[in-house]
Coordinates of C-alpha atoms in Angstrom, one line a residue:
M1 CA -21.7 -39.8 -90.7
S2 CA -18.6 -40.5 -88.6
R3 CA -16.4 -39.8 -91.8
L4 CA -18.1 -36.3 -92.2
S5 CA -16.2 -34.8 -89.3
Y6 CA -16.6 -31.2 -90.5
E7 CA -20.3 -31.6 -91.0
M8 CA -20.7 -33.2 -87.6
N9 CA -18.7 -30.4 -85.9
L10 CA -20.9 -27.7 -87.5
G11 CA -23.9 -29.7 -86.5
S12 CA -22.8 -29.7 -82.9
R13 CA -22.6 -25.8 -83.0
I14 CA -26.1 -25.6 -84.5
H15 CA -27.4 -28.0 -81.8
G16 CA -25.9 -25.8 -79.1
A17 CA -27.6 -22.8 -80.6
F18 CA -31.0 -24.5 -80.7
M19 CA -30.7 -25.6 -77.1
N20 CA -30.0 -22.0 -76.1
L21 CA -33.0 -20.9 -78.3
F22 CA -35.3 -23.4 -76.4
D23 CA -33.9 -22.1 -73.1
E24 CA -34.7 -18.5 -74.0
H25 CA -38.2 -19.5 -75.2
P26 CA -39.3 -22.2 -72.7
S27 CA -42.7 -22.8 -74.5
M28 CA -41.0 -23.2 -78.0
V29 CA -40.5 -27.0 -77.9
E30 CA -44.1 -27.7 -77.0
D31 CA -45.4 -25.0 -79.5
I32 CA -43.5 -26.9 -82.3
L33 CA -44.6 -30.3 -81.2
G34 CA -48.2 -29.1 -80.9
H35 CA -48.3 -29.1 -84.8
V36 CA -47.9 -32.9 -84.8
G37 CA -51.2 -34.5 -85.9
L38 CA -52.7 -31.1 -86.5
E39 CA -55.3 -31.2 -89.3
N40 CA -54.4 -29.6 -92.7
C41 CA -51.0 -28.6 -91.4
S42 CA -47.9 -28.7 -93.6
S43 CA -45.6 -26.3 -91.8
L44 CA -44.9 -24.7 -88.4
R45 CA -46.2 -21.3 -87.4
T46 CA -44.5 -18.5 -89.1
D47 CA -43.0 -17.1 -85.9
L48 CA -41.5 -20.5 -85.0
T49 CA -40.1 -21.0 -88.5
T50 CA -38.6 -17.5 -88.4
K51 CA -36.9 -18.1 -85.1
A52 CA -35.5 -21.4 -86.2
A53 CA -34.3 -19.9 -89.5
D54 CA -32.6 -17.0 -87.8
C55 CA -30.9 -19.3 -85.3
L56 CA -29.5 -21.5 -88.1
Q57 CA -28.5 -18.5 -90.2
K58 CA -26.6 -17.0 -87.3
V59 CA -24.4 -20.1 -86.8
L60 CA -23.8 -20.4 -90.5
A61 CA -22.8 -16.8 -90.9
E62 CA -20.3 -17.2 -88.0
N63 CA -18.8 -20.4 -89.5
C64 CA -19.0 -19.6 -93.2
P65 CA -18.8 -15.7 -93.4
G66 CA -17.6 -15.5 -97.1
F67 CA -20.6 -17.4 -98.5
Q68 CA -21.9 -16.0 -101.8
Y69 CA -25.3 -17.0 -102.9
E70 CA -26.2 -17.3 -106.6
A71 CA -30.0 -17.3 -107.2
G72 CA -31.6 -19.8 -109.6
T73 CA -34.3 -19.5 -112.2
E74 CA -36.9 -22.0 -110.6
S75 CA -39.6 -21.3 -108.1
V76 CA -39.6 -23.9 -105.1
P77 CA -40.9 -24.0 -101.7
V78 CA -37.5 -24.7 -100.2
N79 CA -35.4 -21.9 -98.7
V80 CA -32.6 -22.6 -101.2
K81 CA -30.4 -19.9 -99.9
L82 CA -30.3 -21.2 -96.4
L83 CA -29.9 -24.8 -97.6
D84 CA -27.0 -23.7 -99.9
H85 CA -25.3 -21.9 -97.1
W86 CA -25.6 -24.9 -94.8
R87 CA -24.4 -27.3 -97.4
T88 CA -21.4 -25.1 -98.2
A89 CA -20.5 -24.4 -94.6
S90 CA -20.7 -28.2 -93.7
K91 CA -18.6 -29.2 -96.7
D92 CA -21.2 -31.9 -97.4
P93 CA -20.0 -33.9 -100.5
D94 CA -23.2 -33.6 -102.6
S95 CA -23.7 -30.0 -104.0
E96 CA -26.0 -31.2 -106.9
P97 CA -29.4 -31.2 -105.1
V98 CA -29.0 -27.5 -104.3
Q99 CA -28.2 -26.8 -107.9
W100 CA -31.2 -28.8 -109.1
L101 CA -33.5 -26.6 -106.8
K102 CA -32.1 -23.6 -108.6
T103 CA -32.1 -24.7 -112.2
G104 CA -34.0 -28.0 -112.4
A105 CA -33.2 -31.6 -111.8
P106 CA -32.0 -33.8 -114.7
A107 CA -34.0 -36.8 -115.7
G108 CA -31.1 -38.6 -117.4
I109 CA -32.5 -38.2 -120.9
L110 CA -30.7 -35.2 -122.3
I111 CA -28.8 -34.2 -119.2
P112 CA -27.0 -36.7 -116.9
V113 CA -27.2 -36.9 -113.2
I114 CA -23.8 -36.1 -112.0
D115 CA -22.3 -38.7 -109.6
R116 CA -21.0 -37.4 -106.2
G117 CA -20.4 -40.8 -104.6
I118 CA -23.6 -40.9 -102.6
F119 CA -25.1 -44.0 -104.2
P120 CA -23.5 -46.8 -106.2
T121 CA -23.5 -46.4 -109.9
Y122 CA -24.6 -48.8 -112.5
D123 CA -22.0 -50.4 -114.9
P124 CA -21.8 -47.9 -117.8
A125 CA -21.5 -50.8 -120.2
L126 CA -25.0 -52.1 -119.0
D127 CA -26.7 -48.7 -118.2
V128 CA -27.4 -47.7 -121.8
I129 CA -30.5 -46.2 -123.4
E130 CA -32.6 -48.5 -125.6
V131 CA -34.1 -45.6 -127.7
H132 CA -32.5 -42.3 -128.6
P133 CA -34.5 -39.3 -127.4
D134 CA -34.9 -38.0 -131.0
E135 CA -36.6 -41.2 -131.9
L136 CA -39.4 -40.8 -129.5
Y137 CA -42.9 -39.8 -130.8
T138 CA -46.5 -39.8 -129.8
S139 CA -48.5 -42.3 -131.8
E140 CA -51.5 -41.2 -133.8
G141 CA -54.8 -41.6 -132.1
F142 CA -53.3 -41.2 -128.7
A143 CA -55.7 -41.8 -125.8
N144 CA -55.4 -42.4 -122.1
Y145 CA -56.2 -45.7 -120.5
P146 CA -60.0 -46.5 -120.4
G147 CA -61.7 -44.9 -117.4
I148 CA -59.2 -42.2 -116.9
D149 CA -60.8 -39.3 -118.8
G150 CA -63.8 -38.0 -116.8
D151 CA -62.8 -39.9 -113.6
P152 CA -63.8 -37.4 -110.8
D153 CA -60.8 -38.5 -108.7
I154 CA -58.4 -37.7 -111.6
D155 CA -60.3 -34.4 -112.2
K156 CA -59.7 -33.4 -108.6
E157 CA -56.0 -34.5 -108.7
V158 CA -55.4 -32.7 -112.0
Q159 CA -56.9 -29.5 -110.5
R160 CA -54.8 -29.8 -107.3
I161 CA -51.6 -30.2 -109.5
M162 CA -52.6 -27.0 -111.5
D163 CA -53.4 -25.0 -108.3
S164 CA -50.1 -26.1 -106.8
K165 CA -48.3 -25.1 -110.0
Y166 CA -46.7 -28.5 -110.5
A167 CA -47.6 -28.3 -114.2
V168 CA -48.6 -25.8 -116.9
T169 CA -51.3 -26.2 -119.6
Y170 CA -51.3 -25.7 -123.2
D171 CA -54.2 -25.7 -125.7
S172 CA -52.5 -27.9 -128.1
V173 CA -49.4 -30.1 -128.7
E174 CA -48.2 -27.6 -131.2
Q175 CA -48.4 -24.7 -128.8
A176 CA -46.5 -26.7 -126.2
E177 CA -43.8 -27.6 -128.7
Q178 CA -43.4 -24.0 -129.7
Q179 CA -42.9 -23.0 -126.0
L180 CA -40.7 -26.0 -125.1
G181 CA -38.5 -25.8 -128.2
G182 CA -38.8 -29.5 -129.2
R183 CA -41.1 -32.5 -129.8
V184 CA -43.5 -33.1 -126.9
I185 CA -44.0 -36.8 -126.0
L186 CA -47.4 -37.6 -124.5
S187 CA -47.5 -40.3 -121.8
K188 CA -50.7 -41.9 -120.6
I189 CA -52.0 -41.1 -117.1
G190 CA -52.0 -43.9 -114.6
A191 CA -54.0 -43.9 -111.3
V192 CA -53.2 -46.0 -108.2
K193 CA -56.2 -46.0 -105.9
K194 CA -56.2 -47.6 -102.5
W195 CA -58.6 -47.6 -99.5
T196 CA -56.9 -47.0 -96.2
N197 CA -58.9 -46.7 -93.1
F198 CA -62.1 -46.0 -95.2
I199 CA -60.3 -43.2 -96.9
L200 CA -59.6 -43.4 -100.6
K201 CA -55.9 -42.5 -101.4
M202 CA -55.0 -41.9 -105.0
R203 CA -51.7 -41.4 -106.7
M204 CA -51.5 -40.2 -110.2
V205 CA -48.5 -41.2 -112.3
I206 CA -47.4 -40.7 -115.8
D207 CA -46.7 -43.9 -117.7
S208 CA -43.2 -43.1 -119.1
K209 CA -42.6 -46.7 -119.7
E210 CA -45.5 -47.1 -122.1
S211 CA -44.6 -43.9 -124.0
G212 CA -41.0 -45.1 -124.4
V213 CA -39.5 -42.3 -122.3
S214 CA -38.0 -44.7 -119.8
K215 CA -36.2 -46.4 -122.6
A216 CA -34.5 -43.2 -123.5
T217 CA -33.5 -42.6 -119.8
R218 CA -30.3 -43.9 -118.1
K219 CA -30.6 -45.2 -114.6
Q220 CA -27.2 -44.0 -113.6
E221 CA -27.3 -44.6 -109.8
R222 CA -29.0 -47.3 -107.7
T223 CA -30.7 -45.7 -104.7
Q224 CA -30.3 -47.5 -101.4
L225 CA -33.1 -47.1 -99.0
P226 CA -33.0 -48.0 -95.3
R227 CA -34.7 -51.3 -94.2
A228 CA -36.6 -51.8 -91.1
S229 CA -33.6 -54.0 -89.9
D230 CA -31.4 -50.9 -90.2
V231 CA -33.7 -48.9 -87.8
V232 CA -33.5 -51.8 -85.4
K233 CA -29.7 -51.8 -85.5
D234 CA -29.7 -48.0 -84.9
V235 CA -32.1 -48.4 -82.0
M236 CA -30.1 -51.1 -80.3
T237 CA -27.0 -49.0 -80.6
L238 CA -28.8 -46.1 -78.9
L239 CA -30.1 -48.4 -76.2
A240 CA -26.8 -50.1 -75.4
P241 CA -25.9 -47.6 -72.6
Y242 CA -29.1 -48.2 -70.8
L243 CA -29.0 -52.0 -70.8
G244 CA -29.4 -53.3 -67.3
Q245 CA -30.0 -49.7 -66.0
V246 CA -33.7 -49.0 -66.8
D247 CA -36.6 -50.6 -68.6
L248 CA -35.8 -49.7 -72.1
D249 CA -39.4 -48.8 -73.1
T250 CA -39.1 -45.8 -70.7
V251 CA -36.3 -44.1 -72.7
L252 CA -37.1 -44.8 -76.3
E253 CA -39.6 -42.8 -78.5
F254 CA -40.1 -42.2 -82.3
L255 CA -41.1 -39.3 -84.5
I256 CA -42.7 -40.0 -87.9
A257 CA -43.2 -36.9 -90.2
D258 CA -43.6 -37.4 -94.0
F259 CA -42.5 -34.8 -96.6
R260 CA -45.5 -33.7 -98.6
D261 CA -45.6 -34.0 -102.4
A262 CA -41.9 -35.0 -102.2
F263 CA -41.2 -35.4 -105.9
Y264 CA -42.9 -32.2 -106.6
I265 CA -40.4 -30.2 -104.5
L266 CA -37.8 -30.5 -107.1
P267 CA -38.3 -28.7 -110.5
N268 CA -37.4 -30.7 -113.6
H269 CA -34.9 -29.4 -116.0
P270 CA -36.5 -27.0 -118.6
R271 CA -34.8 -28.9 -121.5
E272 CA -36.4 -32.1 -120.5
R273 CA -39.9 -31.0 -119.7
R274 CA -41.2 -31.9 -123.1
F275 CA -40.8 -35.6 -122.2
F276 CA -43.2 -35.3 -119.3
A277 CA -46.6 -34.3 -120.7
V278 CA -50.0 -35.7 -120.5
W279 CA -53.3 -35.1 -122.3
Y280 CA -56.4 -34.5 -120.3
N281 CA -59.7 -32.9 -121.0
G282 CA -58.5 -31.4 -124.3
K283 CA -55.4 -29.8 -122.8
V284 CA -51.7 -30.7 -122.7
L285 CA -50.3 -30.7 -119.2
V286 CA -46.6 -30.3 -119.0
F287 CA -45.0 -31.1 -115.7
I288 CA -42.5 -28.5 -114.4
K289 CA -41.7 -30.6 -111.4
T290 CA -40.3 -34.1 -111.2
T291 CA -43.0 -36.7 -111.5
Q292 CA -44.0 -40.1 -110.2
G293 CA -43.7 -42.5 -113.0
S294 CA -40.4 -41.1 -114.4
R295 CA -37.2 -43.0 -114.1
G296 CA -35.1 -40.1 -112.9
A297 CA -37.3 -38.6 -110.3
P298 CA -36.8 -41.3 -107.6
L299 CA -32.9 -40.7 -107.9
T300 CA -32.9 -37.0 -107.8
W301 CA -35.4 -36.8 -104.8
A302 CA -33.3 -39.5 -103.0
R303 CA -30.2 -37.4 -103.4
L304 CA -32.0 -34.3 -101.9
A305 CA -33.5 -36.4 -99.1
A306 CA -30.1 -38.0 -98.3
L307 CA -28.7 -34.4 -98.0
I308 CA -31.4 -33.3 -95.7
T309 CA -31.0 -36.5 -93.6
R310 CA -27.3 -36.1 -93.3
L311 CA -27.6 -32.3 -92.2
T312 CA -30.3 -33.2 -89.8
Q313 CA -28.3 -36.1 -88.2
S314 CA -25.3 -33.9 -87.8
V315 CA -27.4 -31.5 -85.6
I316 CA -29.4 -34.0 -83.5
G317 CA -26.2 -36.1 -83.0
L318 CA -25.5 -39.8 -83.1
S319 CA -25.4 -40.6 -79.4
C320 CA -29.0 -40.1 -78.5
S321 CA -30.9 -40.1 -81.9
R322 CA -30.9 -41.6 -85.4
V323 CA -32.8 -40.6 -88.5
S324 CA -33.6 -42.8 -91.5
T325 CA -35.6 -41.7 -94.5
Y326 CA -37.4 -44.2 -96.8
V327 CA -38.3 -42.2 -99.9
D328 CA -40.4 -39.4 -98.4
D329 CA -41.0 -41.1 -95.0
P330 CA -38.4 -40.2 -92.2
I331 CA -38.3 -41.9 -88.9
V332 CA -36.4 -40.3 -86.0
A333 CA -35.6 -42.5 -83.0
A334 CA -34.6 -40.7 -79.7
V335 CA -33.4 -41.9 -76.3
G336 CA -33.2 -40.2 -73.0
D337 CA -35.6 -38.6 -70.6
R338 CA -38.8 -37.0 -71.9
T339 CA -37.4 -33.5 -72.1
A340 CA -34.3 -34.7 -74.1
R341 CA -36.4 -36.7 -76.5
R342 CA -38.9 -33.9 -77.2
R343 CA -36.0 -31.4 -77.8
V344 CA -34.7 -33.8 -80.5
F345 CA -38.0 -34.0 -82.2
A346 CA -38.6 -30.2 -81.9
T347 CA -35.1 -29.5 -83.4
T348 CA -35.8 -31.9 -86.3
L349 CA -39.1 -30.2 -87.3
A350 CA -37.7 -26.7 -86.7
L351 CA -34.8 -27.4 -89.0
W352 CA -37.0 -28.8 -91.8
S353 CA -39.5 -25.9 -91.4
A354 CA -36.6 -23.4 -91.5
L355 CA -35.6 -25.0 -94.8
G356 CA -39.1 -24.6 -96.2
L357 CA -39.7 -28.4 -96.7
P358 CA -43.4 -29.1 -96.9
L359 CA -44.5 -31.6 -94.3
S360 CA -47.5 -33.7 -93.8
L361 CA -47.8 -32.7 -90.1
N362 CA -51.4 -33.8 -90.0
K363 CA -50.1 -37.4 -90.4
A364 CA -47.1 -36.9 -88.3
R365 CA -46.9 -38.7 -84.9
I366 CA -44.8 -39.2 -81.8
G367 CA -45.0 -42.3 -79.9
K368 CA -43.5 -45.4 -78.3
S369 CA -45.1 -47.8 -80.8
V370 CA -45.1 -46.5 -84.4
T371 CA -45.6 -47.9 -87.9
W372 CA -43.0 -47.0 -90.4
T373 CA -43.0 -48.3 -94.1
S374 CA -43.8 -52.0 -93.7
A375 CA -42.9 -52.4 -89.9
V376 CA -44.4 -51.8 -86.5
F377 CA -41.8 -50.9 -83.8
T378 CA -42.8 -51.4 -80.2
P379 CA -40.3 -50.8 -77.4
T380 CA -40.2 -53.3 -74.5
A381 CA -38.5 -53.4 -71.1
Q382 CA -35.7 -55.5 -72.7
G383 CA -35.4 -54.1 -76.2
I384 CA -37.7 -53.6 -79.1
D385 CA -40.3 -55.8 -80.8
V386 CA -40.6 -55.5 -84.6
S387 CA -43.3 -57.0 -86.7
V388 CA -44.5 -56.7 -90.3
K389 CA -47.7 -54.6 -90.8
E390 CA -50.7 -57.0 -90.4
V391 CA -52.3 -55.6 -93.6
I392 CA -49.2 -56.5 -95.7
V393 CA -49.4 -60.1 -94.3
V394 CA -53.1 -60.4 -95.0
E395 CA -52.8 -59.0 -98.6
T396 CA -49.8 -61.2 -99.4
L397 CA -51.5 -64.4 -98.0
A398 CA -54.6 -63.6 -100.1
L399 CA -52.4 -63.3 -103.2
C400 CA -50.8 -66.7 -102.4
E401 CA -54.2 -68.3 -102.3
K402 CA -55.3 -66.6 -105.5
F403 CA -52.2 -67.7 -107.4
L404 CA -52.5 -71.2 -106.3
T405 CA -56.0 -71.6 -107.6
Q406 CA -55.3 -70.5 -111.2
N407 CA -53.1 -71.7 -114.0
Y408 CA -51.3 -68.5 -114.8
V409 CA -50.4 -65.2 -113.1
T410 CA -50.1 -61.8 -114.8
R411 CA -46.8 -60.2 -114.6
K412 CA -48.4 -57.2 -113.1
D413 CA -49.9 -59.2 -110.2
L414 CA -46.5 -60.9 -109.7
R415 CA -44.7 -57.7 -109.6
M416 CA -47.1 -56.4 -106.9
Y417 CA -46.7 -59.7 -105.0
I418 CA -43.0 -59.4 -105.1
G419 CA -43.2 -55.8 -103.7
K420 CA -45.2 -57.0 -100.8
A421 CA -42.9 -60.0 -100.2
M422 CA -39.9 -57.6 -100.3
H423 CA -41.4 -55.7 -97.4
I424 CA -41.7 -59.0 -95.4
A425 CA -38.1 -59.9 -96.4
S426 CA -36.7 -56.7 -94.9
L427 CA -37.5 -58.2 -91.6
V428 CA -37.6 -61.9 -92.2
V429 CA -34.3 -62.6 -94.1
T430 CA -35.2 -66.2 -94.8
V431 CA -37.8 -65.0 -97.3
R432 CA -35.2 -63.5 -99.6
P433 CA -34.2 -66.7 -101.4
F434 CA -37.8 -67.3 -102.5
I435 CA -37.9 -63.7 -103.8
N436 CA -35.0 -64.5 -106.1
E437 CA -37.0 -67.3 -107.6
L438 CA -39.9 -65.0 -108.1
Y439 CA -37.8 -62.4 -109.8
A440 CA -36.3 -65.1 -112.1
A441 CA -39.8 -66.0 -113.3
L442 CA -40.9 -62.4 -113.7
H443 CA -37.9 -61.5 -116.0
D444 CA -37.7 -64.8 -117.9
A445 CA -38.3 -63.7 -121.5
T446 CA -38.0 -67.2 -122.8
R447 CA -41.1 -68.5 -120.9
S448 CA -44.5 -66.9 -120.6
G449 CA -48.0 -68.0 -119.9
P450 CA -51.0 -67.8 -122.3
T451 CA -50.0 -64.2 -123.1
P452 CA -46.6 -62.4 -123.1
Y453 CA -47.9 -60.5 -120.0
S454 CA -48.3 -63.5 -117.8
I455 CA -46.4 -66.6 -116.5
W456 CA -47.5 -70.1 -115.7
T457 CA -48.2 -70.6 -112.0
R458 CA -46.1 -73.8 -111.9
Q459 CA -43.0 -71.5 -112.4
I460 CA -43.5 -70.0 -108.9
T461 CA -45.5 -72.7 -107.1
H462 CA -42.5 -73.7 -105.0
S463 CA -41.9 -70.2 -103.6
V464 CA -45.6 -69.3 -103.2
E465 CA -46.4 -72.4 -101.2
W466 CA -43.4 -71.7 -98.9
L467 CA -44.5 -68.1 -98.4
R468 CA -48.1 -69.3 -97.8
A469 CA -46.9 -71.7 -95.1
L470 CA -44.9 -68.9 -93.4
L471 CA -47.6 -66.3 -93.4
A472 CA -50.3 -68.8 -92.2
R473 CA -47.9 -69.6 -89.3
R474 CA -48.1 -73.3 -90.4
Q475 CA -45.9 -75.7 -88.4
G476 CA -44.6 -79.0 -89.7
T477 CA -41.6 -81.0 -91.0
L478 CA -39.7 -80.7 -94.3
T479 CA -40.8 -84.2 -95.3

């Protein structure tokens, strides 16, 4: 952010305007923060959103009076005009996400994702498609995975998708192809179900890998997500001026507020929609929003989220606050007295609401001790304690025990195990070498277990035993 001097200067002016707004409306900060944890709440009250948008627009008009807005063709919840004005006025380097909101985000199949230097790119010699898009087809006798059709949870999610206008339906593949102007590729529906605090959470994805769509898609850029250790570094930087002056747990606080249906915020490009279709209950569902399960959606959303994060950070400043966004899960750390911290949090939520970004405010929280991604952050008098979420430790340890009692491990289970170990490694760096060994076994095409979709346990025994010892807090010597 320090290199984006123009963006930071504009952010400082916006910050001053919001502080004046809060002074003029003394109850506004608490009115905004009163939405945190409110059931079934995804945005601030209309009057609060209007005040925030008007405040932001006034500063932008003063600093970028010649702005000309060109409307797009897509319908999105975001206030694209306001975001476009802010991005233009701030001279932020990435103009692509705004254009995607207007005309649709590319998936990297027919239309490339244009690089703006935000994330590192893959080597073009290695980032090549395995299948040409014209060679893709839907096999005869296509059917979803067993148990998908008629699943009441899938029924409910499909209805929600349709009600939210994330997809459109057609009576047949032929009708869809006529409307979309090309061959429609059907992907199977996948469902990821998980019980959390006695509540069933389900995520519906399209299996673009099985249909071959992923093979026709270039990766293009490697998204870089913040780790828990990055948040720790930011927090310690913020706390540095207070060392030896006060108990640090009296000046530090966090805000957690997820973006709701993040991937569905961006429309996908009309020319590529025919590659993101599913068959359900005798209908063809074609997604008009970027979808989970596609290779391009994580990248285009990450670019939009990075833009929002930079703009937000420019306003709340670097000296008393830091914001990090892991996919759709931002965390804001703020230091200072209670009034200052709450103004930081209110400004953040007001900006996001002014931009029309849907928020899961019912799950949002403000507190000293918070859980973010895989870590639990708890301020202390001398600094901050960070620990891995207990549920991740328990689940990973259970997988260790399971693997070591069988002769082979499915690649699916190993992939899930690596994901959990990666969360642990984000805090415990000594775990990382063992993950390298696990990855080597996962991607070793020359060795497999009793089926091509498995490996022999002996290939990973060394790493699993070490991880089990760590997670069980076992003490001993190396010999």
